[in-house]
Structures are given as C-alpha cells and as structure tokens.
Coordinates of C-alpha atoms in Angstrom, one line a residue:
F1 CA 21.3 3.1 0.6
D2 CA 21.0 6.1 2.6
V3 CA 17.6 5.9 4.8
E4 CA 17.1 9.5 3.9
N5 CA 16.7 9.6 0.4
G6 CA 16.7 5.9 -0.8
L7 CA 20.0 6.4 -2.7
S8 CA 23.8 4.9 -2.4
V9 CA 26.3 7.5 -2.3
G10 CA 27.1 9.3 -5.2
R11 CA 24.3 7.5 -7.2
S12 CA 22.1 10.0 -9.0
P13 CA 18.6 9.6 -10.1
L14 CA 18.8 11.1 -13.2
D15 CA 21.9 9.2 -14.5
S16 CA 20.8 6.2 -16.8
Q17 CA 23.9 4.3 -16.8
T18 CA 24.3 3.9 -12.7
S19 CA 20.1 4.2 -12.2
P20 CA 18.1 3.0 -15.6
G21 CA 15.1 2.6 -13.8
S22 CA 15.0 5.0 -11.1
G23 CA 12.1 7.1 -12.8
L24 CA 9.2 5.0 -13.7
V25 CA 7.2 5.7 -17.2
L26 CA 3.6 7.0 -15.9
Q27 CA 2.3 7.0 -19.5
A28 CA -0.8 4.6 -19.9
N29 CA 0.0 1.8 -22.2
F30 CA -3.9 1.3 -23.6
P31 CA -6.8 3.8 -24.3
H32 CA -9.1 4.7 -21.3
S33 CA -11.6 2.5 -22.8
Q34 CA -10.2 -0.6 -22.3
R35 CA -9.5 0.2 -18.7
R36 CA -11.8 -2.4 -16.1
E37 CA -14.0 -0.2 -14.6
S38 CA -13.5 0.8 -10.7
F39 CA -15.4 2.5 -8.3
L40 CA -12.2 5.6 -8.1
Y41 CA -13.8 6.5 -12.0
R42 CA -16.9 7.0 -10.6
S43 CA -18.2 10.3 -9.9
D44 CA -18.0 11.0 -5.7
S45 CA -20.6 14.2 -5.9
D46 CA -20.6 14.7 -2.4
F47 CA -16.6 16.1 -2.8
D48 CA -16.2 17.3 -5.9
L49 CA -19.1 18.5 -7.7
S50 CA -20.0 22.1 -6.5
P51 CA -22.2 24.6 -8.6
K52 CA -19.2 25.6 -10.1
T53 CA -18.4 22.5 -11.4
M54 CA -21.2 21.5 -12.8
S55 CA -20.8 24.1 -15.4
R56 CA -17.4 23.4 -15.9
N57 CA -17.4 20.1 -16.1
S58 CA -20.3 19.4 -18.4
S59 CA -21.8 21.6 -21.7
T60 CA -24.9 21.1 -20.1
A61 CA -27.2 20.9 -17.3
S62 CA -29.2 18.1 -18.9
D63 CA -25.5 16.3 -20.0
L64 CA -24.2 15.9 -16.5
E65 CA -27.4 14.6 -14.8
E66 CA -27.5 12.1 -17.3
G67 CA -23.9 11.2 -17.1
L68 CA -24.2 11.0 -13.0
K69 CA -27.8 8.8 -14.0
N70 CA -25.3 6.3 -15.6
W71 CA -22.0 6.3 -13.4
E72 CA -20.5 8.9 -16.3
V73 CA -17.3 10.1 -15.6
N74 CA -16.5 12.4 -18.5
W75 CA -17.0 14.9 -15.6
L76 CA -13.4 14.4 -14.1
P77 CA -10.3 15.8 -14.6
R78 CA -7.7 14.6 -17.0
H79 CA -4.3 14.1 -17.6
G80 CA -3.9 12.3 -21.2
E81 CA -6.3 9.6 -21.4
D82 CA -5.9 9.2 -17.9
M83 CA -8.2 10.6 -15.5
I84 CA -7.1 12.2 -12.1
V85 CA -9.4 11.0 -9.4
T86 CA -7.3 12.0 -6.2
P87 CA -8.4 15.8 -4.8
F88 CA -5.0 17.2 -4.2
A89 CA -3.7 16.1 -7.5
Q90 CA -7.5 17.3 -9.3
V91 CA -6.5 21.2 -7.8
L92 CA -3.1 20.7 -9.1
A93 CA -4.3 19.9 -12.6
S94 CA -7.1 22.7 -12.0
L95 CA -4.3 25.5 -12.0
R96 CA -2.7 24.3 -14.6
T97 CA -5.4 24.9 -16.6
V98 CA -6.3 28.3 -14.9
R99 CA -2.2 29.3 -16.0
S100 CA -2.6 28.1 -19.3
N101 CA -6.0 30.1 -19.8
F102 CA -4.5 33.1 -19.0
A103 CA -1.6 33.4 -20.8
A104 CA -3.5 32.2 -23.7
L105 CA -6.3 35.1 -23.0
T106 CA -3.5 37.8 -22.7
H107 CA -0.8 36.4 -25.6
L108 CA 2.1 35.9 -22.7
Q109 CA 2.5 32.5 -23.9
D110 CA 4.8 33.8 -26.6
R111 CA 6.5 36.1 -24.4
V112 CA 7.1 35.0 -21.0
G113 CA 9.2 31.5 -21.4
N114 CA 7.6 28.6 -19.5
K115 CA 8.8 26.8 -17.1
R116 CA 6.5 24.4 -16.5
P117 CA 6.2 21.0 -19.0
T118 CA 3.0 21.1 -20.8
T119 CA 0.1 18.7 -20.4
S120 CA -1.8 17.2 -23.4
N121 CA -5.1 18.5 -22.1
Q122 CA -4.7 22.1 -22.3
P123 CA -7.3 24.2 -24.5
P124 CA -6.9 25.7 -27.5
M125 CA -5.2 29.4 -27.1
C126 CA -6.7 32.4 -28.0
K127 CA -5.5 33.4 -30.9
P128 CA -5.8 37.5 -32.1
C129 CA -7.5 36.6 -34.9
L130 CA -10.2 34.7 -33.0
T131 CA -13.1 37.0 -32.5
E132 CA -14.3 37.5 -29.1
E133 CA -16.6 35.4 -28.4
P134 CA -14.4 32.9 -27.9
C135 CA -12.3 34.1 -25.6
Q136 CA -14.9 35.2 -23.3
K137 CA -16.1 32.2 -23.0
L138 CA -12.4 31.0 -22.3
A139 CA -12.6 33.8 -19.3
V140 CA -15.6 32.3 -17.7
E141 CA -14.4 28.5 -18.0
T142 CA -11.2 30.2 -16.5
L143 CA -12.8 32.2 -13.5
E144 CA -14.6 29.4 -13.2
E145 CA -12.2 26.8 -12.9
L146 CA -10.3 29.2 -10.4
D147 CA -13.4 29.6 -7.9
W148 CA -13.7 25.9 -7.9
C149 CA -9.8 25.5 -6.8
L150 CA -10.8 27.9 -3.7
D151 CA -13.6 26.3 -2.7
Q152 CA -11.6 23.2 -2.1
L153 CA -8.5 25.0 -0.6
E154 CA -11.0 26.5 1.9
T155 CA -13.0 23.4 2.9
L156 CA -9.2 21.3 3.4
Q157 CA -9.0 20.3 7.2
T158 CA -5.4 21.4 7.6
R159 CA -4.6 18.5 10.2
H160 CA -5.1 16.1 7.8
S161 CA -2.2 15.0 4.9
V162 CA -3.4 15.2 1.2
S163 CA -3.5 11.4 1.3
E164 CA -6.1 11.9 4.1
M165 CA -8.6 13.6 1.5
A166 CA -8.2 10.9 -1.2
S167 CA -8.3 8.0 1.3
N168 CA -11.0 9.3 2.8
K169 CA -12.9 10.0 -0.7
F170 CA -12.5 6.5 -1.8
K171 CA -13.8 5.4 1.7
R172 CA -16.9 7.1 1.1
M173 CA -17.2 6.1 -2.5
L174 CA -16.8 1.8 -1.3
N175 CA -19.0 2.6 1.1
R176 CA -21.7 3.6 -1.4
E177 CA -20.6 1.0 -3.3
L178 CA -21.1 -1.7 -0.8
T179 CA -24.6 -0.2 0.5
Q180 CA -26.0 -1.0 -3.5
L181 CA -24.6 -4.2 -3.4
S182 CA -26.3 -5.6 0.5
E183 CA -29.8 -4.6 -1.3
T184 CA -29.1 -6.7 -3.5
S185 CA -29.4 -10.2 -1.5
R186 CA -28.4 -11.5 1.8
S187 CA -25.1 -13.0 0.2
G188 CA -24.7 -9.6 -1.3
N189 CA -25.2 -8.1 2.4
Q190 CA -22.7 -10.9 3.6
V191 CA -19.9 -9.8 0.6
S192 CA -20.7 -5.8 1.8
E193 CA -19.8 -6.1 5.6
F194 CA -17.3 -8.8 4.7
I195 CA -15.2 -6.0 2.5
A196 CA -16.6 -3.2 4.9
H197 CA -14.3 -4.9 7.9
T198 CA -11.7 -6.0 6.2
F199 CA -10.6 -3.3 4.0
L200 CA -12.1 -0.3 6.3
E201 CA -11.0 0.9 9.4
K202 CA -13.8 1.0 12.0
Q203 CA -14.3 4.8 13.2
H204 CA -16.5 4.1 16.1
D205 CA -15.3 2.8 19.2
V206 CA -14.9 -0.7 19.3
E207 CA -17.2 -3.0 22.4
I208 CA -14.4 -5.0 24.1
L209 CA -16.6 -8.1 24.9
S210 CA -15.9 -9.2 28.9
P211 CA -13.2 -12.2 29.0
P212 CA -14.4 -15.6 28.9
P213 CA -14.4 -17.6 32.3
K214 CA -10.8 -18.7 32.8
E215 CA -10.7 -22.4 32.3
K216 CA -7.3 -23.0 34.2
E217 CA -5.2 -20.4 35.4
K218 CA -2.8 -18.8 33.7
K219 CA 1.0 -18.6 34.1
K220 CA 1.6 -14.7 34.6
R221 CA 4.6 -13.3 32.3
P222 CA 5.6 -9.7 32.0
M223 CA 3.5 -8.0 29.3
S224 CA 6.6 -7.3 27.8
Q225 CA 7.6 -10.2 26.8
I226 CA 7.3 -11.4 23.5
I227 CA 4.6 -14.4 23.4
G228 CA 5.1 -17.2 20.4
V229 CA 9.1 -17.3 20.2
K230 CA 9.7 -20.8 21.3
K231 CA 13.3 -22.9 21.8
A232 CA 14.8 -23.8 18.2
T233 CA 14.4 -27.3 17.0
Q234 CA 17.4 -27.1 14.5
S235 CA 21.0 -27.5 14.9
P236 CA 22.3 -24.1 16.0
S237 CA 25.0 -24.6 13.2
L238 CA 25.7 -26.2 10.1
A239 CA 28.5 -26.7 8.1
P240 CA 29.1 -24.9 4.3
A241 CA 30.0 -28.1 3.4
C242 CA 26.4 -30.0 4.6
I243 CA 24.0 -28.0 3.0
P244 CA 22.2 -29.1 0.5
R245 CA 21.4 -27.9 -2.7
F246 CA 18.2 -26.1 -2.0
G247 CA 18.9 -25.7 1.7
V248 CA 17.0 -28.7 3.0
S249 CA 17.6 -33.0 3.0
T250 CA 14.7 -34.5 0.8
P251 CA 14.6 -37.3 -0.8
Q252 CA 13.2 -36.0 -3.7
E253 CA 15.5 -33.5 -4.3
S254 CA 15.2 -34.3 -8.2
L255 CA 11.8 -32.8 -8.2
L256 CA 11.6 -30.0 -6.1
A257 CA 14.5 -29.0 -9.1
K258 CA 12.2 -29.2 -11.0
E259 CA 9.6 -27.3 -10.0
I260 CA 12.3 -24.6 -8.7
E261 CA 13.3 -23.7 -12.4
D262 CA 9.9 -22.3 -12.3
I263 CA 11.3 -19.7 -9.5
N264 CA 11.4 -16.5 -11.3
R265 CA 8.1 -17.2 -13.0
W266 CA 4.2 -15.8 -11.8
G267 CA 2.3 -19.2 -10.8
L268 CA 5.3 -21.3 -9.7
D269 CA 3.4 -24.3 -8.0
V270 CA 4.4 -23.5 -4.1
F271 CA 2.0 -26.6 -2.8
K272 CA 4.2 -28.7 -4.8
I273 CA 7.8 -27.0 -3.4
A274 CA 5.9 -27.8 0.3
E275 CA 5.8 -31.4 -1.0
F276 CA 8.5 -31.9 -2.0
S277 CA 10.5 -30.3 0.3
G278 CA 9.4 -32.0 3.2
N279 CA 7.3 -28.8 4.2
R280 CA 9.7 -26.7 4.0
P281 CA 8.8 -24.3 1.0
L282 CA 9.7 -21.0 3.2
T283 CA 13.4 -21.7 4.0
V284 CA 13.6 -23.4 -0.1
I285 CA 12.2 -20.3 -2.0
M286 CA 14.5 -17.5 0.8
Y287 CA 17.6 -19.7 -0.1
S288 CA 17.0 -20.0 -3.9
V289 CA 15.8 -16.3 -4.0
F290 CA 19.2 -15.6 -2.1
Q291 CA 21.4 -17.6 -4.5
E292 CA 19.3 -15.8 -7.4
R293 CA 19.8 -12.5 -7.0
D294 CA 23.2 -13.2 -5.1
L295 CA 22.1 -11.6 -1.9
L296 CA 24.8 -14.2 0.3
K297 CA 27.6 -13.6 -1.3
T298 CA 27.1 -9.0 -1.4
F299 CA 26.0 -9.2 2.5
K300 CA 28.4 -12.0 3.7
I301 CA 25.3 -13.8 5.0
P302 CA 26.9 -17.0 6.2
I303 CA 25.2 -19.9 4.9
G304 CA 25.1 -21.9 7.5
T305 CA 23.7 -18.8 9.4
F306 CA 20.9 -18.1 6.7
I307 CA 19.8 -21.9 7.2
T308 CA 19.8 -21.9 10.5
S309 CA 17.6 -18.6 10.7
M310 CA 14.6 -19.4 8.1
M311 CA 14.3 -23.1 9.6
T312 CA 13.9 -21.4 12.6
L313 CA 11.6 -18.9 10.9
E314 CA 9.8 -21.5 9.1
D315 CA 9.2 -23.4 12.5
H316 CA 7.1 -20.5 14.1
Y317 CA 4.5 -20.8 11.9
H318 CA 1.5 -22.2 12.7
A319 CA 1.4 -25.9 10.8
D320 CA -2.8 -26.4 12.0
V321 CA -3.5 -23.0 10.6
A322 CA -4.9 -23.4 6.6
Y323 CA -3.9 -20.4 5.3
H324 CA -1.6 -18.0 7.0
N325 CA 1.1 -20.2 7.1
N326 CA 4.2 -21.7 6.1
I327 CA 3.6 -22.2 2.7
H328 CA 2.0 -18.9 2.5
A329 CA 4.9 -17.2 3.3
A330 CA 6.8 -18.7 1.0
D331 CA 4.2 -17.9 -1.9
V332 CA 4.8 -14.3 -1.2
V333 CA 8.1 -14.3 -0.8
Q334 CA 8.1 -16.0 -4.2
S335 CA 5.7 -13.0 -5.2
T336 CA 7.5 -10.5 -4.2
H337 CA 10.3 -11.6 -6.3
V338 CA 8.9 -11.8 -9.6
L339 CA 7.6 -8.5 -8.9
L340 CA 10.9 -6.7 -8.3
S341 CA 12.1 -8.9 -11.4
T342 CA 9.4 -6.9 -13.4
P343 CA 11.2 -4.8 -16.2
A344 CA 9.8 -1.4 -14.4
L345 CA 11.5 -2.5 -11.8
E346 CA 14.4 -4.5 -12.1
S347 CA 17.1 -1.4 -12.1
V348 CA 15.2 0.3 -9.3
F349 CA 16.0 -0.4 -5.9
T350 CA 19.0 -1.3 -4.6
D351 CA 20.2 -4.6 -3.3
L352 CA 19.5 -3.2 0.4
E353 CA 16.4 -2.5 -0.4
V354 CA 15.3 -6.1 -2.3
M355 CA 16.5 -7.9 0.9
A356 CA 14.7 -6.0 3.0
A357 CA 11.2 -6.6 0.5
L358 CA 12.1 -10.3 0.7
F359 CA 13.0 -10.0 4.5
A360 CA 9.4 -9.0 5.0
S361 CA 7.5 -11.6 3.0
A362 CA 9.0 -14.2 5.0
I363 CA 8.5 -12.7 8.1
H364 CA 4.8 -11.1 7.7
D365 CA 2.9 -13.6 9.5
V366 CA 4.9 -15.2 11.2
D367 CA 3.2 -16.8 14.6
H368 CA -0.2 -16.1 13.2
P369 CA -2.9 -17.8 14.9
G370 CA -5.7 -17.8 12.6
V371 CA -7.8 -15.4 13.7
T372 CA -8.2 -11.4 12.5
N373 CA -7.0 -8.2 14.2
Q374 CA -10.9 -7.9 14.7
F375 CA -11.5 -11.3 16.5
L376 CA -8.3 -10.7 18.8
I377 CA -9.5 -7.3 20.0
N378 CA -13.3 -8.2 20.8
T379 CA -11.6 -11.2 22.9
S380 CA -9.1 -9.2 24.6
S381 CA -6.4 -11.1 23.7
E382 CA -2.9 -10.3 25.3
L383 CA -1.9 -9.4 22.2
A384 CA -4.6 -6.4 21.2
L385 CA -3.6 -5.2 24.8
M386 CA -0.3 -5.1 24.1
Y387 CA -0.5 -3.8 20.9
N388 CA -3.4 -1.1 21.7
D389 CA -5.9 -2.7 19.3
A390 CA -3.2 -1.0 16.3
S391 CA -2.6 -3.5 13.5
V392 CA -2.3 -6.4 15.8
L393 CA -1.1 -8.6 14.2
E394 CA 1.5 -7.6 11.6
N395 CA 3.4 -5.6 14.9
H396 CA 3.0 -9.2 16.5
H397 CA 5.0 -10.5 13.0
L398 CA 7.5 -7.8 12.8
A399 CA 8.1 -8.3 16.7
V400 CA 8.4 -12.6 16.5
G401 CA 10.3 -12.0 13.3
F402 CA 13.4 -9.6 14.4
K403 CA 13.7 -11.2 17.9
L404 CA 14.4 -14.5 16.5
L405 CA 17.2 -13.3 15.0
Q406 CA 18.6 -12.9 17.9
E407 CA 18.6 -17.2 18.5
D408 CA 21.4 -19.0 18.3
N409 CA 23.1 -18.8 14.9
C410 CA 20.5 -16.9 13.7
D411 CA 21.4 -13.3 12.7
I412 CA 21.5 -12.8 8.9
F413 CA 22.4 -9.4 9.2
Q414 CA 25.0 -9.9 11.4
N415 CA 27.8 -8.1 8.9
L416 CA 25.6 -5.6 7.8
S417 CA 26.8 -1.7 8.6
K418 CA 25.0 -0.2 11.6
K419 CA 23.6 2.2 8.9
Q420 CA 22.8 -0.4 6.7
R421 CA 21.1 -2.6 9.8
D422 CA 18.8 0.2 10.8
S423 CA 17.6 1.1 7.2
L424 CA 16.4 -2.4 6.8
R425 CA 14.6 -2.5 9.6
K426 CA 12.9 0.6 9.1
M427 CA 12.2 -0.5 5.6
V428 CA 11.0 -4.0 7.0
I429 CA 8.7 -2.8 9.6
D430 CA 6.9 -0.4 7.1
M431 CA 6.2 -2.8 4.9
V432 CA 4.9 -5.7 7.3
L433 CA 3.0 -2.8 8.9
A434 CA 1.5 -1.9 5.5
T435 CA 0.3 -5.3 5.0
D436 CA -2.9 -4.5 7.6
M437 CA -5.7 -5.0 5.0
S438 CA -7.7 -2.3 7.1
K439 CA -4.9 0.5 6.0
H440 CA -5.8 -1.0 2.3
M441 CA -7.9 2.0 1.5
N442 CA -5.2 4.6 2.8
F443 CA -1.9 3.2 1.0
L444 CA -4.4 2.9 -2.0
A445 CA -5.4 7.1 -1.9
D446 CA -1.7 6.8 -0.8
M447 CA 0.3 5.8 -3.9
K448 CA -2.5 7.1 -6.3
T449 CA -2.0 10.4 -4.9
M450 CA 1.6 10.4 -5.3
V451 CA 1.6 9.5 -8.9
E452 CA -1.3 11.4 -10.4
T453 CA 0.7 14.5 -8.7
K454 CA 3.9 13.6 -10.2
K455 CA 1.8 12.6 -13.4
V456 CA 0.1 16.5 -13.4
T457 CA 3.7 17.9 -12.4
S458 CA 6.5 16.0 -14.0
L459 CA 6.8 15.4 -17.4
G460 CA 4.7 11.4 -17.0
V461 CA 8.6 10.0 -15.2
L462 CA 7.9 8.8 -11.7
L463 CA 11.2 9.6 -10.5
L464 CA 11.5 7.9 -7.0
D465 CA 14.8 9.8 -5.5
N466 CA 13.5 10.2 -1.8
Y467 CA 12.1 7.2 0.7
S468 CA 8.4 8.2 1.0
D469 CA 8.3 7.4 -2.8
R470 CA 10.4 4.5 -3.1
I471 CA 8.9 2.8 0.1
Q472 CA 5.3 3.5 -0.7
V473 CA 6.0 1.1 -4.4
L474 CA 7.6 -1.5 -2.1
Q475 CA 4.6 -1.0 0.4
N476 CA 2.3 -1.6 -2.2
M477 CA 4.5 -4.3 -3.8
V478 CA 4.5 -6.5 -0.7
H479 CA 0.6 -5.7 0.2
C480 CA -0.1 -6.7 -3.4
A481 CA 2.2 -10.3 -3.3
D482 CA -0.3 -11.0 0.4
L483 CA -2.9 -10.7 -2.1
S484 CA -2.3 -12.3 -5.0
N485 CA -4.0 -15.7 -4.8
P486 CA -6.9 -14.5 -7.3
T487 CA -3.7 -13.6 -10.3
K488 CA -2.4 -17.1 -9.8
P489 CA -3.6 -20.3 -11.8
L490 CA -7.2 -21.1 -11.3
E491 CA -6.0 -24.8 -9.5
L492 CA -3.8 -22.7 -7.1
Y493 CA -6.2 -19.8 -6.5
R494 CA -9.1 -23.0 -5.7
Q495 CA -6.4 -24.3 -3.2
W496 CA -5.9 -21.2 -1.6
T497 CA -9.8 -20.0 -1.5
D498 CA -10.7 -23.5 0.1
R499 CA -7.7 -23.2 3.2
I500 CA -8.8 -19.2 3.6
M501 CA -12.3 -20.4 3.7
V502 CA -11.6 -23.2 6.7
E503 CA -10.0 -20.7 8.9
F504 CA -12.6 -18.1 8.6
F505 CA -15.3 -20.9 9.6
T506 CA -12.9 -21.9 11.9
Q507 CA -13.0 -18.7 13.6
G508 CA -16.5 -18.4 13.3
D509 CA -17.4 -21.7 15.1
R510 CA -15.3 -20.4 17.9
E511 CA -16.9 -17.2 18.3
R512 CA -20.5 -19.1 17.4
D513 CA -18.9 -20.9 20.9
K514 CA -17.9 -17.9 22.5
G515 CA -21.2 -16.6 22.3
M516 CA -19.9 -13.9 20.2
E517 CA -21.6 -12.1 17.2
I518 CA -20.2 -14.0 14.0
S519 CA -17.5 -12.1 11.2
P520 CA -18.6 -11.8 8.1
M521 CA -18.2 -14.5 6.1
C522 CA -17.3 -16.8 8.7
D523 CA -20.4 -18.5 9.6
K524 CA -20.0 -22.1 7.5
H525 CA -24.0 -21.7 7.5
N526 CA -24.4 -19.4 5.3
A527 CA -21.6 -17.8 4.2
S528 CA -20.9 -17.6 0.1
I529 CA -17.9 -19.0 -1.0
E530 CA -17.9 -17.4 -4.6
K531 CA -19.2 -14.6 -3.4
S532 CA -16.5 -13.9 -1.2
Q533 CA -13.9 -14.1 -3.7
V534 CA -15.6 -10.7 -5.9

C-alpha cells in the first residue's frame, strides 16, 4: 500500500483480475421516483437560481414558480436518472451540455472525434434537414447555459475548495429545513436545535463560561501529558496455548459461539456478545474479525499481544457511560466489517486499509467521558484547551488509542514496515477525525462532490485510484457504522436510543447544576425522545 496512491506496488486499478473491485459502478439501481426524498434534492434558490437559470430550467416562468411552491426538483441538472446537486458537478454537467449543443449546431459531431464519453441527457442533434427554428432555440439555450456557467465561475471564492461550495450549500438548505421544523411546535424547535448543534459547525465565536469554583486543589501536570491512560490490569503477556477460543475466558462460551455465528451479518446482537463474554465484546469481536480476515497472519501479529492490547483498550472505555462505551465500539467494529464485505467493496481495499478501518472503529470513542465536545468547550475543560476546541474528543480518542500501543506487550503493529505503519497511522487519524458529528455536512459534501464529478466526467465508474478518493470512502464508511443504530433490528435500536438519552440527560443534569444553558435534547423534563430520532 502506498499512501500517495492507495495501491500496492504493481497493482493497477484497471486490472480486472488483480483488482476486480477497485472501480465502483455509479449507475443507479432504481428509478428516480423511488428515491427517498432528501432536502439535498430540493431547490436552493439562493445559490442555483438566477434569471438565466429560470429560462433554461423551465419551459415557462409560471411552471418554475409552481415548481418552487411545491418544492419541485425538475430544474436540477440531471445525469441519466440521477440529479446533480453539488455546485462544481453542476457546472461540469452544464459545460458538457454546451459542448454537445455546439457540436450539434455546427454539425461537427461527425467530423471531430469526441474523446469524451457521451451522457444520456444530451439534447437532440440539430440535423441539416430541420428548420431554422429548432436550431435557433438550441442556440439560445446554449448561450443561456454558458452564461449560467460564467456566473457561477465569476462568483467563486477562490480560497474555498469545491467541496466547501457544496458543504455551504447543503448547510444553507438544511438551515432552511430546520427553520420550518422549529416553527411547527416546541418539540420541533428542540429537534431543530439538536440537529443544528450536532451536525453543523458553529460559525460564530463560542462564549467560554468562567470555570466553576475549585472544590479541591487539582494536581498539576504538564499539558503535553495524555490524560486517561491508566496502568494495564491485564497480564503483560499471554502464551498462545492459553488463548481461549474467542480471546476471553467465559463460562458461557457455547452461548457466545452461537452469537458469533452472525459476525458477518448486519444486526448482530452485540448486547448478548457483551453478556456472554463477561463484558468483553470489543476484544471478542476484534479477535473474531481479525481471524475471519486472516489479518493476524498477514501482518504477523502475535496472538498474545493482540489479546493484551484489545483488553487494555477495552479497559479504557468507561463502564459508567451509557452509550459511548465498549459495547458501542464493538458494534461499530462489526458494522464496519460488514460494510467492508459488501459486494461493491469487498475487493476494493487492501489488507492494510481494512485493518486501519477496523482499528479506527475500535479506538474511535476510547476514554469517552459521556459528554459532548461543546460541553467540554463551554466548561473550559483541559481537553478543550489542549486541542484548541477543534474536534476535542476525536483528537483525544486518537491520542489515547495510539498511546496504548506503547504499553507493555500492546503493540499489535510491531511487525509492520515503517512505510506501512506511517500509512496506517495517517488513515486511522483521518477516519477517527471524520466521526466528529459537526463535520457531517462537510464529509457529505466531499463525498457527493466526488461521486457526482465522476458521474459527469467518466463512464459511470468511480476508480478509487488515489489516496484522497479511497480515504473518503473509508471515512464515510466508519462514520456510517458509527450512526448505524437506526438500521439495526428494532429491539437493538430501542436499546441504543435508551442509552443515548440517558447520556444526554446526565449531561443536562450537569449543565443544570452548573447553571449553564442546557444543551438541546438534554433536558429530561421536556425532551422528546421519539423526535430525537428524526
């Protein structure tokens, strides 16, 4: 694996035999009418609609007005059956239409070889036998299309990336949705505030509250010290002959074995895994997945070191935190494992990338205190000061996760080459930082921009032949696994919901005791549990 291009030496992304899955087919598998409605496919008049786009996207002004009233999306540029919603891809799609129209108007399509792939939404060719009127109409539409592209390019802020264009657009559209939601009812307003606080980064200065009076003098320590790392409670070494079947000793091994049979299926009951393993679900699932994928052998990881490392990591999850604990970490690991095994992805990533994704999932919430980043910032916590209010918890999880590898007999990557180790560390950092919920819209915009740009400029196949594209998929995969509770069987989903609400209410009680403003959905006296799951 090469961190610059994401591929092993000698492995070509176009080689169908050595890398059958390195290209992802982007064609839709269902008609547009069956798409679940999303605010992303609604009109964003502040960004997309200009006097020129009104004429090019609707047959008449009245049609457009009626469409906007009903949140129609007919005006959006399309690529086949898919609508293009990210600004950069829209410009590309529009320029391709201009090119096609120009070739048709000048009858050059048969004379000049078109090296670019054709799209399914190109307009009819203007044949010499047609009357002048259709050609004139096509010329006007082409000019309007070109004018629209110029308008977009002239208003670009060059210091911003194309993904920021999409992210800003998505945030603006989401804010409009939240405004409507907040006007419906008091509970709707709470849900609106919760979504805004969770998934949108604050664009204004955060008011840091004065620290509470000291109850007792705290022992001072250097700011560079990684807090949360404690002495290992496990034996520093485990002989391979002493390793139990699933990595942990349990009197309920037969019941555990029955549950582990579902390790490759979506919806594994991780709560039963925790129960039957003596509350060691993370160790059991990591050990089972690494064996399933033969990663221990591939990277020469000593089994005793692996078990010691996983138990040490699991010990650093807080048992008194209702949601962000070792059970959640185990669930995210198993969910990531299943996503990596889907037909579209199972042959795409290298073993090193797979191991990085699983390790990132395992450490992504280690030493989580059960409160949000904003709570830590508002209380001027030591973590917030150390990480300058930027992805506070995510940075801390990474620091603790990698620091634990330095404990006795815990370095599971000891036999990796320097290049492999550096590549893995970079990928893990990128993936764990992507679990910061306030970055959700940014990563959604990045992914959407990449996919739509490939749709417009390629043959509908996304070649993951560079690090940037590959890590985006991995980041979003771990992020999806982290948010996957609603997709699990209802009985599991209910347990996760109960747990996250306990955590929210506990934080709300702490905020109330400190005289702070209670965070959205954290006030147990008026929060709507059902609507929090919108």
